[in-house]
XYZ file of N, CA and C in Angstrom:
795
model
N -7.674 4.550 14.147
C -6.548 5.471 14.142
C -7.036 6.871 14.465
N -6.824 7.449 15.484
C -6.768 8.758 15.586
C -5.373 9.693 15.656
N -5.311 10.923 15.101
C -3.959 11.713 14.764
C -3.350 11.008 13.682
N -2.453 12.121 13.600
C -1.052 11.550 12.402
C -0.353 10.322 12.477
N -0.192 9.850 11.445
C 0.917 8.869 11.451
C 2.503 9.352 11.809
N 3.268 8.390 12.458
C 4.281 8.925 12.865
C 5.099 8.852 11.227
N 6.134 9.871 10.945
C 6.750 10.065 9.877
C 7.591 8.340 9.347
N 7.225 7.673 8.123
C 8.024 6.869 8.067
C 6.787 5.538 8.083
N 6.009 5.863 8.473
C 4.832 5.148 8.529
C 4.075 4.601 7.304
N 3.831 3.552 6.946
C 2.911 3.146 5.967
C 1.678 4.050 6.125
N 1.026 4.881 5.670
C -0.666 5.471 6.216
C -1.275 5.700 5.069
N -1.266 5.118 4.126
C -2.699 5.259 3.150
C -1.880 4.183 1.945
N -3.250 3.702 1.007
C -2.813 2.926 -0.027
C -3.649 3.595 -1.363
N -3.510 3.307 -2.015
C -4.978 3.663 -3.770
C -3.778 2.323 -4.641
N -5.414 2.544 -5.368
C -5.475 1.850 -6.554
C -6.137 2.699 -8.025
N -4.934 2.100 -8.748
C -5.161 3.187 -10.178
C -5.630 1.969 -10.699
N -6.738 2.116 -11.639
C -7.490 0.883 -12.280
C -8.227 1.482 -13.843
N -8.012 0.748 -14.998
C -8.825 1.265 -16.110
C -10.359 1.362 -15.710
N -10.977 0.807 -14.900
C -12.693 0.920 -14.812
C -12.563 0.865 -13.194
N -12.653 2.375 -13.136
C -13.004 2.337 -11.491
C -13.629 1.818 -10.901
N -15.230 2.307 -11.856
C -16.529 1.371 -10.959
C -16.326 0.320 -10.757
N -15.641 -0.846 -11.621
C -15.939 -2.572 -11.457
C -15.040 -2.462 -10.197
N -13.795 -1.561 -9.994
C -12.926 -1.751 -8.940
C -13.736 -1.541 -7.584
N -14.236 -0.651 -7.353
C -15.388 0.155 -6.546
C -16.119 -1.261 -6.294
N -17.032 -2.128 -6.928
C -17.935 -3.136 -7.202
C -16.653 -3.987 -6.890
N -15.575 -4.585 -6.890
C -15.096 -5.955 -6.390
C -14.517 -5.816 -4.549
N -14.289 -4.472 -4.485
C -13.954 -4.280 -3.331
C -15.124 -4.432 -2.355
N -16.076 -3.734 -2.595
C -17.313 -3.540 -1.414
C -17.820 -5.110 -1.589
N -17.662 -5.921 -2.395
C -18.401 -6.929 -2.311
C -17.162 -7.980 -1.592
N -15.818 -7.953 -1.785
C -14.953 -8.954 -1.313
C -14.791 -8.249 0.064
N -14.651 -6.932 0.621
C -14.507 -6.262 1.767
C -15.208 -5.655 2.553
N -16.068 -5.265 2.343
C -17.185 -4.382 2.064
C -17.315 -3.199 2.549
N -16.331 -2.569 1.545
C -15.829 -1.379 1.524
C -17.719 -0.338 0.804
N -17.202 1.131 1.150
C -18.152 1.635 0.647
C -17.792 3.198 -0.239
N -17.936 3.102 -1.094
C -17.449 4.156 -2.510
C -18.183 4.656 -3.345
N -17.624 5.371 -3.786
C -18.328 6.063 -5.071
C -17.516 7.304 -5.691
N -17.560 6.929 -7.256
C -16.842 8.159 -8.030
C -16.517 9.156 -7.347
N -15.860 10.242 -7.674
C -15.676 11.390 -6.396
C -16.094 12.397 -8.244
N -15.725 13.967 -7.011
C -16.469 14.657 -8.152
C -15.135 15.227 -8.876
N -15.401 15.630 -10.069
C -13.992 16.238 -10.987
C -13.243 16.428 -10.520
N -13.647 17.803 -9.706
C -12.481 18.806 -9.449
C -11.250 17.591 -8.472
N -11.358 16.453 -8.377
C -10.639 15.804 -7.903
C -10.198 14.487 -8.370
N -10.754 14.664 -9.287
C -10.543 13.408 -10.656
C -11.239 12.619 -10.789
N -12.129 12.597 -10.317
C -12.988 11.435 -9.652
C -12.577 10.020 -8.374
N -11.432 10.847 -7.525
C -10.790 10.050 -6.959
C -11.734 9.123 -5.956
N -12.015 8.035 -6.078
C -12.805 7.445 -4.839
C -12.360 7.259 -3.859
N -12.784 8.219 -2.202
C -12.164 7.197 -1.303
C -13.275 6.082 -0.583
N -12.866 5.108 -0.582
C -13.864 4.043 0.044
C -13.749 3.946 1.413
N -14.678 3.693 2.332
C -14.498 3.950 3.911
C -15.286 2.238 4.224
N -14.787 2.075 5.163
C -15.372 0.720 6.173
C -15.892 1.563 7.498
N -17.014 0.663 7.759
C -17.433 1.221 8.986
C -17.540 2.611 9.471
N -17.425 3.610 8.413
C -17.667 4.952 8.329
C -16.086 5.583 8.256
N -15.027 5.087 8.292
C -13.393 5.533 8.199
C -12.786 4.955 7.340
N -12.140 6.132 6.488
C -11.329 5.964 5.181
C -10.416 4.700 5.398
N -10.342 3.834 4.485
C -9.213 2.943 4.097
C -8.362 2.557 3.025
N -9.058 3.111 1.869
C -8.327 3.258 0.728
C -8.885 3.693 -0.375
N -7.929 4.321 -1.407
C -8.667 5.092 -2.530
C -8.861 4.644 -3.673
N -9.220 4.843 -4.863
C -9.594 3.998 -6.165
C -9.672 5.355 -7.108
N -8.635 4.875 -7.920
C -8.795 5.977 -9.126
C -8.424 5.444 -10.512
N -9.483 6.424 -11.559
C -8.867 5.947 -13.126
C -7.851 6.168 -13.327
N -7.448 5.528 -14.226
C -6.383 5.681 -15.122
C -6.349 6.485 -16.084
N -5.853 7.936 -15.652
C -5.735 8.881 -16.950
C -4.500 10.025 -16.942
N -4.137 10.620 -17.966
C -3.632 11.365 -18.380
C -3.618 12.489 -17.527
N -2.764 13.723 -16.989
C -2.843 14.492 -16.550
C -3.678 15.356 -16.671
N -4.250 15.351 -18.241
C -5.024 16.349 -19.094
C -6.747 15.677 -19.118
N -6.406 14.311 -18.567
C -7.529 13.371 -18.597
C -7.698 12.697 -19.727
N -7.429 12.250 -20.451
C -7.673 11.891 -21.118
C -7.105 9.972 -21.393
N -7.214 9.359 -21.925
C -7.528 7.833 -21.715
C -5.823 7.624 -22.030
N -4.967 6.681 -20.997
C -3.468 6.276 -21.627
C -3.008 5.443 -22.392
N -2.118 5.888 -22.996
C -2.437 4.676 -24.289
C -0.810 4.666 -24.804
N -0.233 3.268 -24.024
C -0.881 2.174 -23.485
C -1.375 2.412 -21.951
N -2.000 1.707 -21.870
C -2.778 1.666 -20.336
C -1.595 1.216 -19.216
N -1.194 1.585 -17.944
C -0.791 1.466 -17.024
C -0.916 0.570 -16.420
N 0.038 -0.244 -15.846
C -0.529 -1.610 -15.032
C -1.933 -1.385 -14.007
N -2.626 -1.977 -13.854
C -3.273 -1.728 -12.303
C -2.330 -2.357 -10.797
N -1.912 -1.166 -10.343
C -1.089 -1.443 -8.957
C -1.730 -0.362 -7.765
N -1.522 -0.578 -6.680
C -1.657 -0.138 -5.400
C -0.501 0.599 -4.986
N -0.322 1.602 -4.310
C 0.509 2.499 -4.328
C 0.348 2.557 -2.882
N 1.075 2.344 -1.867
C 1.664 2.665 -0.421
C 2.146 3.909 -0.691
N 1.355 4.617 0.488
C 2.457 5.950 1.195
C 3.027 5.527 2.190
N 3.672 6.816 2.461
C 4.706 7.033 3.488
C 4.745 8.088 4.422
N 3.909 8.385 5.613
C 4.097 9.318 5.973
C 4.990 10.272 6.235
N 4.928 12.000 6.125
C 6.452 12.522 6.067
C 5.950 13.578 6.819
N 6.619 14.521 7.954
C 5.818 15.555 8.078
C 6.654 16.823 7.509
N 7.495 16.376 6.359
C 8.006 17.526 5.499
C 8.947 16.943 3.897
N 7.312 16.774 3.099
C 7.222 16.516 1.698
C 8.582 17.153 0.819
N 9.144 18.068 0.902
C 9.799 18.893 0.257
C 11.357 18.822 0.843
N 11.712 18.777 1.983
C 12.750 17.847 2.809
C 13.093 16.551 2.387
N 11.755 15.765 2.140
C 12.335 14.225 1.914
C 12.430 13.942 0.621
N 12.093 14.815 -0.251
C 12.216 14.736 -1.638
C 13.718 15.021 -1.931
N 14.216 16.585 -1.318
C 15.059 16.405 -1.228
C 16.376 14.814 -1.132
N 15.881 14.494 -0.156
C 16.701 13.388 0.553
C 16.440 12.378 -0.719
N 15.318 11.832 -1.281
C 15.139 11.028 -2.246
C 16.028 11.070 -3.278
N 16.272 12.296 -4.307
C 17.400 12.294 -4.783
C 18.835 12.111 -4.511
N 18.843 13.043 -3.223
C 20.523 13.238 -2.872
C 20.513 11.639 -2.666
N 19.838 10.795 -2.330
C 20.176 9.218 -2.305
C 20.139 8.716 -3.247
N 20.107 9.107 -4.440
C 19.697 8.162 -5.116
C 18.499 7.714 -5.722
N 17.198 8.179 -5.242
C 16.325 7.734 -5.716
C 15.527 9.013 -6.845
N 14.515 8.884 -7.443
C 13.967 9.870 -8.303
C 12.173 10.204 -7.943
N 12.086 11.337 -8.221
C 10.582 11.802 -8.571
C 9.965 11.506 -9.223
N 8.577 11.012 -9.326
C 7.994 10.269 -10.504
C 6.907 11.788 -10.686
N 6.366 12.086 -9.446
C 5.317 13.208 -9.295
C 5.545 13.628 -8.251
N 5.134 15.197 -8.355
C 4.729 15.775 -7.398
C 6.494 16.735 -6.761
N 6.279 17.142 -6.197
C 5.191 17.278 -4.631
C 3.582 18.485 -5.368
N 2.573 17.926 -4.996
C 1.557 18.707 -4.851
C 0.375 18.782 -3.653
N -0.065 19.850 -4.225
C -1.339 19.993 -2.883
C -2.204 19.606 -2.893
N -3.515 18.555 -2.423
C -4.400 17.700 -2.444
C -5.841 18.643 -1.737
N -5.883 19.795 -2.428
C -6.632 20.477 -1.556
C -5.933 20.901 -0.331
N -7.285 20.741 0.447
C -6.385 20.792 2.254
C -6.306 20.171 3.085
N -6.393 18.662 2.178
C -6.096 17.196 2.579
C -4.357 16.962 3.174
N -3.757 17.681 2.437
C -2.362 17.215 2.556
C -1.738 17.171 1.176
N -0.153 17.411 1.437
C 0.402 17.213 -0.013
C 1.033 15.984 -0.275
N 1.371 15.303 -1.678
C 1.942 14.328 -2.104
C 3.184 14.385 -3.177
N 3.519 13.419 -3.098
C 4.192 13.102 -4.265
C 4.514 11.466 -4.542
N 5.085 11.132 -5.699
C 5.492 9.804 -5.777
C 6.757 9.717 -6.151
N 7.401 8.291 -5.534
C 9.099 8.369 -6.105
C 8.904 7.193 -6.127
N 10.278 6.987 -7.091
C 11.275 5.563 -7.171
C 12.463 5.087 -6.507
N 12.496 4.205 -5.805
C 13.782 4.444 -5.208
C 14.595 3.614 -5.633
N 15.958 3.414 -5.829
C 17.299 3.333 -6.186
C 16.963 1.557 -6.571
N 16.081 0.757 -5.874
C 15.980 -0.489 -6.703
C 15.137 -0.519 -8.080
N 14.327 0.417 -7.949
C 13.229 0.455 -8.864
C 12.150 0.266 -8.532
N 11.345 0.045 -7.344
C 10.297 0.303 -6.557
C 9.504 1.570 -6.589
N 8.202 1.336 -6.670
C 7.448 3.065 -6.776
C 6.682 3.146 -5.071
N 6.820 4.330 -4.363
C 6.111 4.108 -3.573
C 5.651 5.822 -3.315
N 4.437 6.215 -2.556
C 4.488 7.597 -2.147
C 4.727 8.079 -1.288
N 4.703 9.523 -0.954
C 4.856 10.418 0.161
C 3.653 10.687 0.459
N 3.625 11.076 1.510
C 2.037 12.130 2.358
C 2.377 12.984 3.215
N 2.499 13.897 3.246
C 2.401 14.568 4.432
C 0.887 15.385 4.397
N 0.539 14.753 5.709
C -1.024 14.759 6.124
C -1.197 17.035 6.312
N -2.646 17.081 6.035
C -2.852 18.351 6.583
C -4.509 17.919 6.872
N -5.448 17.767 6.987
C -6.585 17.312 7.135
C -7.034 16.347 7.089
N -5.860 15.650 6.533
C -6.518 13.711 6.521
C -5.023 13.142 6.738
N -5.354 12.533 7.144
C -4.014 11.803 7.912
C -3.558 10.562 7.481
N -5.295 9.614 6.471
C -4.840 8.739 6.176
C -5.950 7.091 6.629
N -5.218 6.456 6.606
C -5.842 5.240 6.566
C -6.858 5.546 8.116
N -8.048 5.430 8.298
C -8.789 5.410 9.779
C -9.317 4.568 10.329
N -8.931 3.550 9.584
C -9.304 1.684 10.942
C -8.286 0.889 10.264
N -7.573 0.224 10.587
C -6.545 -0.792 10.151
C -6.806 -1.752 11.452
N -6.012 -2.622 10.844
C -6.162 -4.192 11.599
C -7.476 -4.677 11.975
N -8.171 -4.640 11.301
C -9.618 -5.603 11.283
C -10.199 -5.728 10.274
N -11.410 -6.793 9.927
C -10.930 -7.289 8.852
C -11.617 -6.151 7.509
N -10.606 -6.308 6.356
C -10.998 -6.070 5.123
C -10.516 -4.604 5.695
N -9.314 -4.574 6.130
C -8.527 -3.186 6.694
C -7.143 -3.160 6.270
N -6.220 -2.242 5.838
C -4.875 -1.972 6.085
C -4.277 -2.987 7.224
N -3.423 -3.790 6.937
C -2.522 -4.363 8.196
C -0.933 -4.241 8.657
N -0.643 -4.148 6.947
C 0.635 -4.514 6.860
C 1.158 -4.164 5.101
N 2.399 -3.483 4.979
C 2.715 -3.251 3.877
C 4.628 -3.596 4.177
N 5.270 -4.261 2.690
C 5.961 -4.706 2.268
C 6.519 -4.155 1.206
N 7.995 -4.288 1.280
C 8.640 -3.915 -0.004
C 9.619 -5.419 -0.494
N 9.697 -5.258 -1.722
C 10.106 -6.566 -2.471
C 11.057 -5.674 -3.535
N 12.400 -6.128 -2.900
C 13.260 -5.750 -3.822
C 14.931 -6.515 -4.431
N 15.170 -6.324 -5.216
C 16.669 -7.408 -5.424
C 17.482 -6.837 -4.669
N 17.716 -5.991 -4.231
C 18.797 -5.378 -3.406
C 18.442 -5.009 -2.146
N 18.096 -5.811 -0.897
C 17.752 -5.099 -0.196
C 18.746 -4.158 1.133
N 20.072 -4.398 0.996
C 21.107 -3.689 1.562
C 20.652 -2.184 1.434
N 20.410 -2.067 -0.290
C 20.814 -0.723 -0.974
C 19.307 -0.197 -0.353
N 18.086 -0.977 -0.325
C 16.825 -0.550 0.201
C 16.996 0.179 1.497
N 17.323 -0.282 2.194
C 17.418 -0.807 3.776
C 17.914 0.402 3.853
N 19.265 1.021 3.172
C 19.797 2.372 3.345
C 19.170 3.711 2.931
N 18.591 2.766 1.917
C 17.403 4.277 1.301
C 16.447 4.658 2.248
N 16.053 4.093 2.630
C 14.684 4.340 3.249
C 14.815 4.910 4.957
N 16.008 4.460 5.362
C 16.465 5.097 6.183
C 17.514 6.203 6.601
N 17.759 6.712 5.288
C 18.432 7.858 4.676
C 17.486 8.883 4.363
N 15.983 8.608 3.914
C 15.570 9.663 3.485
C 14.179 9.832 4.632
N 13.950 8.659 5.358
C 12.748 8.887 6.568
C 13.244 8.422 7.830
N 12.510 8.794 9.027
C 12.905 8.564 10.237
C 13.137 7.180 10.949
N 12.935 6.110 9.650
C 12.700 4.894 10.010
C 14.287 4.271 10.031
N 14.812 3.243 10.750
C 15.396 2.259 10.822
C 14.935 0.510 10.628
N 15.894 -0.318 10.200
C 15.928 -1.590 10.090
C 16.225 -2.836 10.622
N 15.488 -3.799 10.976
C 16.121 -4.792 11.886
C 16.131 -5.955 11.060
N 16.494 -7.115 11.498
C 16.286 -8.152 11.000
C 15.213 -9.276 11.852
N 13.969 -9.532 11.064
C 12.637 -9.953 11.987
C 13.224 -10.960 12.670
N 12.667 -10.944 14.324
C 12.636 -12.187 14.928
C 12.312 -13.409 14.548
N 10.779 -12.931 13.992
C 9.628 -14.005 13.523
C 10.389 -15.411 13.355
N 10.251 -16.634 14.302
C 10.750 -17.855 13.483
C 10.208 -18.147 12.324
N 10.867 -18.591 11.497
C 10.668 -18.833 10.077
C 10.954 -17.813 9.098
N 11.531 -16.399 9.706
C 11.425 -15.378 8.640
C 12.293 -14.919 8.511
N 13.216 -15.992 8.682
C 15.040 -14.977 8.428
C 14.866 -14.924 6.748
N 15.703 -13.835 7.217
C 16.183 -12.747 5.618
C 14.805 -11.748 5.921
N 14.083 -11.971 6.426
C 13.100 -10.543 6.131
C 13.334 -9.684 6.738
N 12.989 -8.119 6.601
C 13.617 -7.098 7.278
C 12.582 -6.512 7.598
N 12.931 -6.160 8.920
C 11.963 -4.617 9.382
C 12.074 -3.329 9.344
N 11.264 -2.812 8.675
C 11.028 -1.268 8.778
C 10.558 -0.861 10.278
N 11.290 -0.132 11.024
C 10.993 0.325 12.454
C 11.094 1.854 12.631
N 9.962 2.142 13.105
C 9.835 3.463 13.485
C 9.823 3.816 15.074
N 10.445 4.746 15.630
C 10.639 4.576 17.079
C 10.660 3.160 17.744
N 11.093 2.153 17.093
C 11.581 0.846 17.447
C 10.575 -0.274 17.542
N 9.279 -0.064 16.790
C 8.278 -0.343 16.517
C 8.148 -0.415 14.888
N 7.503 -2.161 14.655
C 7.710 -2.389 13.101
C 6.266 -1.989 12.716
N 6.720 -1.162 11.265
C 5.698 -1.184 10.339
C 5.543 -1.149 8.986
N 7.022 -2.227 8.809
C 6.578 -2.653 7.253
C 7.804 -3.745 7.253
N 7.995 -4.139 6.160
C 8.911 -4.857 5.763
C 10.004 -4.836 4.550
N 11.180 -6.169 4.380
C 11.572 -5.582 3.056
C 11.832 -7.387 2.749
N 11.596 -8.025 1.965
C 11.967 -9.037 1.546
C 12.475 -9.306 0.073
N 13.252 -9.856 0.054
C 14.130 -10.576 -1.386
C 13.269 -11.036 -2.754
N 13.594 -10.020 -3.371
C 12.868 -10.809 -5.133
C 13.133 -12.607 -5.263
N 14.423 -12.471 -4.873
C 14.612 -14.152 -5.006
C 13.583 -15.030 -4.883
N 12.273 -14.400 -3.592
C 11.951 -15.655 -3.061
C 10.273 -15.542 -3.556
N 10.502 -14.648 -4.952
C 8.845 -14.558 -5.333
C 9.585 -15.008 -7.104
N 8.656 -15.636 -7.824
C 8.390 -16.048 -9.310
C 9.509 -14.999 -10.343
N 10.430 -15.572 -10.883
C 11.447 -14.866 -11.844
C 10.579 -13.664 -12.640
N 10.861 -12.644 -13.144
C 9.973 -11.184 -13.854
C 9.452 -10.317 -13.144
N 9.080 -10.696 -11.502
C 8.167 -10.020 -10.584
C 9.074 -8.587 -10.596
N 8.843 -7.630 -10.647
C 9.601 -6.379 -10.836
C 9.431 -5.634 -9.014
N 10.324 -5.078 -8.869
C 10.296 -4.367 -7.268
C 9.223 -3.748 -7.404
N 8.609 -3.904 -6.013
C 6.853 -2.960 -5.794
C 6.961 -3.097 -4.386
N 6.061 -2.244 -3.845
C 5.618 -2.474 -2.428
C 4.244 -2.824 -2.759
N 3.688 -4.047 -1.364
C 2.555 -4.571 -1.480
C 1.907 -4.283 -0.088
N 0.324 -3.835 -0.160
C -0.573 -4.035 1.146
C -0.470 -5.532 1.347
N -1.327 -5.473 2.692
C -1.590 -6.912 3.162
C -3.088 -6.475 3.734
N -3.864 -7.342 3.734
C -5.260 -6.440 4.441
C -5.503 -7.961 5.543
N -6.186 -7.611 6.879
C -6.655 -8.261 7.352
C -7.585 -9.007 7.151
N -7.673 -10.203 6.892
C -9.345 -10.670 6.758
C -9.616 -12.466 8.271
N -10.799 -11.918 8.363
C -11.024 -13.377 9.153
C -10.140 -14.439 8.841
N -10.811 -15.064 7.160
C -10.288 -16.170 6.952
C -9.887 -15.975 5.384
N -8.452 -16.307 5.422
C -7.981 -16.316 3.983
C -8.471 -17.216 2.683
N -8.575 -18.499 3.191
C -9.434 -19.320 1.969
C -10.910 -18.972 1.769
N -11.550 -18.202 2.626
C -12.612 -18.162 2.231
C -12.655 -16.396 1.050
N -11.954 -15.662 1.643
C -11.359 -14.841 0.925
C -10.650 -15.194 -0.614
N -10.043 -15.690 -0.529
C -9.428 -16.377 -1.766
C -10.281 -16.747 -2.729
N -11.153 -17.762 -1.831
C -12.178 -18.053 -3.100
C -13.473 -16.746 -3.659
N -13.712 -15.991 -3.130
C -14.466 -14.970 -3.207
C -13.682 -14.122 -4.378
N -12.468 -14.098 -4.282
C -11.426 -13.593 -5.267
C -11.868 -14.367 -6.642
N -12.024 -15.597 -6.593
C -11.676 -16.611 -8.076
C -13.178 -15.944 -8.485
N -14.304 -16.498 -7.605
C -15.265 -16.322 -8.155
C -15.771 -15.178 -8.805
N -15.151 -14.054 -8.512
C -15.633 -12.563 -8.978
C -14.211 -12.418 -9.916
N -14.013 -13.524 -10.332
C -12.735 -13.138 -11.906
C -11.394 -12.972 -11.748
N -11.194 -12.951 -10.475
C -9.781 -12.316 -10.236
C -8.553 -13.596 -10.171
N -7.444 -13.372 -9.575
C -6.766 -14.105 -9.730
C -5.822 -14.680 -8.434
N -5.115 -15.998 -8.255
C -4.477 -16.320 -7.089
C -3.260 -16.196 -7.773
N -1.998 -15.746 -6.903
C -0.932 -15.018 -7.207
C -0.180 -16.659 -6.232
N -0.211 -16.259 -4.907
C 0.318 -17.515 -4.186
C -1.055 -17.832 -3.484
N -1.073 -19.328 -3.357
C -2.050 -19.754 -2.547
C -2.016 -19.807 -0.945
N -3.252 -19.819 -0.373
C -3.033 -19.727 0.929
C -2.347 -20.606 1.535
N -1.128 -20.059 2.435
C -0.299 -20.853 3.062
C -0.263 -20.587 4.596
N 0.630 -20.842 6.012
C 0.651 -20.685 6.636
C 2.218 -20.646 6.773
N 2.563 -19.377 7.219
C 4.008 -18.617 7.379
C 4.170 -17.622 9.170
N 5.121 -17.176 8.879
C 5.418 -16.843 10.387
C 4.644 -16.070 11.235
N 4.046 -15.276 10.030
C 3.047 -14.379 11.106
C 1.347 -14.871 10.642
N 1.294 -15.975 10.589
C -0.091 -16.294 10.215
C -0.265 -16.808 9.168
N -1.542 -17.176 8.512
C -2.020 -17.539 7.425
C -2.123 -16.847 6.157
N -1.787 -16.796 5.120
C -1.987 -15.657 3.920
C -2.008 -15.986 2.631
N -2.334 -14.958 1.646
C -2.175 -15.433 0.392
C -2.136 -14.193 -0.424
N -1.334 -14.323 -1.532
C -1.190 -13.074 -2.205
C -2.443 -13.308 -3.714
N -3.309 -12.827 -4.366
C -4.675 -12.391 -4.697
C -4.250 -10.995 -5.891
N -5.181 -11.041 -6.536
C -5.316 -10.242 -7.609
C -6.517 -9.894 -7.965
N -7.126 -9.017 -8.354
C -8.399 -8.200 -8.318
C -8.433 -8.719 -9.815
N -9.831 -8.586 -10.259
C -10.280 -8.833 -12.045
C -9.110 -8.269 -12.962
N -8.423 -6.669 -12.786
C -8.363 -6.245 -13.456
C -6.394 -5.966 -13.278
N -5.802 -6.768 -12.484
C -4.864 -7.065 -12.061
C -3.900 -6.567 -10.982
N -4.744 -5.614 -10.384
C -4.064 -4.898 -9.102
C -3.871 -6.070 -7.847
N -2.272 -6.538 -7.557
C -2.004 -7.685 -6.896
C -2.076 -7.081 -5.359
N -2.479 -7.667 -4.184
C -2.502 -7.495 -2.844
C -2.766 -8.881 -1.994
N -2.120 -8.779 -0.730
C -2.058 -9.771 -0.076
C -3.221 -9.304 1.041
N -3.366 -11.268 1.514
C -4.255 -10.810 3.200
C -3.856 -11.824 3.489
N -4.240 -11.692 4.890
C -3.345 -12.364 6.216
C -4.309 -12.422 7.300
N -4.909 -13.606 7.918
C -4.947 -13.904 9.322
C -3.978 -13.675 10.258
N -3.410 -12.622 10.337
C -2.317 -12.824 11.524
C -2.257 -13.646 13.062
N -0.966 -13.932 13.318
C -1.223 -14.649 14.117
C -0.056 -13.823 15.182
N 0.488 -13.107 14.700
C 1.544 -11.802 15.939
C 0.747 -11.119 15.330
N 1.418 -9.698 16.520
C 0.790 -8.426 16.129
C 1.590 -7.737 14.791
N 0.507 -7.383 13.947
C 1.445 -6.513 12.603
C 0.607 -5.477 12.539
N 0.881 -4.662 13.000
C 0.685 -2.936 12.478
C 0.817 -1.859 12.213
N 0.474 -1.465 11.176
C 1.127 -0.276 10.172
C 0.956 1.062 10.969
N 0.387 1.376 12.102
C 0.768 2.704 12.528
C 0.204 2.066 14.287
């Protein structure tokens, strides 16, 4: 990836985790990602890079003040959204309907953020880039490919998201994938929206990565063996082979052999 993501764009993911390091340690060894603590003045935010370009971040779980949460926070992955005006679409987030969880703030002179909820109950973020733009290799393996939203309502989604960013919605070609929806940006997909119905009763609305990998069962099992967990097993669906996976410490994410093109910017 070189330059900005176009506004509306999936372009960066993190993971909030009670023990960074083991998170840091399951990634480089299942992906082989490369990390390390970051320094205070930034929370110790890790970003981990492949092949020398950022792909995703890793951070503790703490308190604004720092201090340990109690109770502890799920471990989840957090999708942005590219915006190239944070304070505009926040705007728009409410007047629709949806709410502020954080932010908007300044990330240094990285870019500013924030996080929202939108009107199903889904958490996802904002970015608007100023020095980092964001994810810098996707689609190869143990990379960003593809991100998803999973919600009970997806009418009311479908309107949010294209009420408050530059994106529009289709309904996927893909044989086999009616009911799934596309997120399209200049008429080009880069995400999705699919039905709670068709995942395990309790699953609560989230957006999920998908990461590229060679081969999903061999992935999968690399998952069991380092503690973690299988969510769905590897199957073969419209755009390829996949399986949805869980890290030791329960941060859920999918990967995919694709077999069309899926890409997030």
């Amino acid at each position: 990836m070189n330059g900005p993501y176009k506004p509306g764009t999936p372009c960066w993911i993190d993971l909030m985790v009670p023990d960074q390091q083991a998170a840091i340690d399951f990634y480089r060894d299942l992906f082989g990602w490369q990390g390390e603590i970051g320094p205070p003045e930034t929370g110790g935010y890790a970003v981990c890079t492949l092949k020398g370009k950022p792909v995703a971040g890793i951070m503790k779980a703490m308190n604004p003040d720092g201090s340990v949460p109690d109770p502890m926070p799920p471990t989840v992955w957090t999708t942005y959204l590219s915006t190239d005006n944070i304070d505009g679409t926040l705007k728009s987030v409410t007047d629709s309907g949806g709410s502020v969880m954080m932010g908007p703030m300044d990330v240094m002179d990285l870019g500013r953020m924030a996080v929202i909820t939108d009107p199903t109950g889904a958490v996802v973020g904002l970015w608007q880039p100023g020095t980092f733009d964001g994810a810098g290799i996707v689609n190869e393996h143990g990379a960003l490919i593809w991100n998803d939203l999973a919600t009970g309502d997806v009418p009311a989604a479908s309107a949010f998201y294209s009420s408050v960013l530059p994106v529009t919605t289709a309904p996927s070609e893909l044989p086999g994938a009616e009911g799934y929806i596309e997120f399209e940006v200049e008429g080009r997909a880069v995400g999705g929206i699919m039905d709670l119905a068709q995942l395990p009763p309790g699953v609560p609305p989230h957006w999920q990565p998908y990461f590229h990998v060679d081969s999903v069962d061999d992935i999968q099992a690399a998952v069991v063996r380092a503690g973690g967990s299988v969510l769905a097993p590897a199957f073969d669906m419209a755009a390829g082979r996949m399986a949805v996976l869980a890290d030791p410490q329960g941060g859920a994410f999918a990967v995919i052999t694709a077999s069309a093109p899926q890409q997030p910017a």
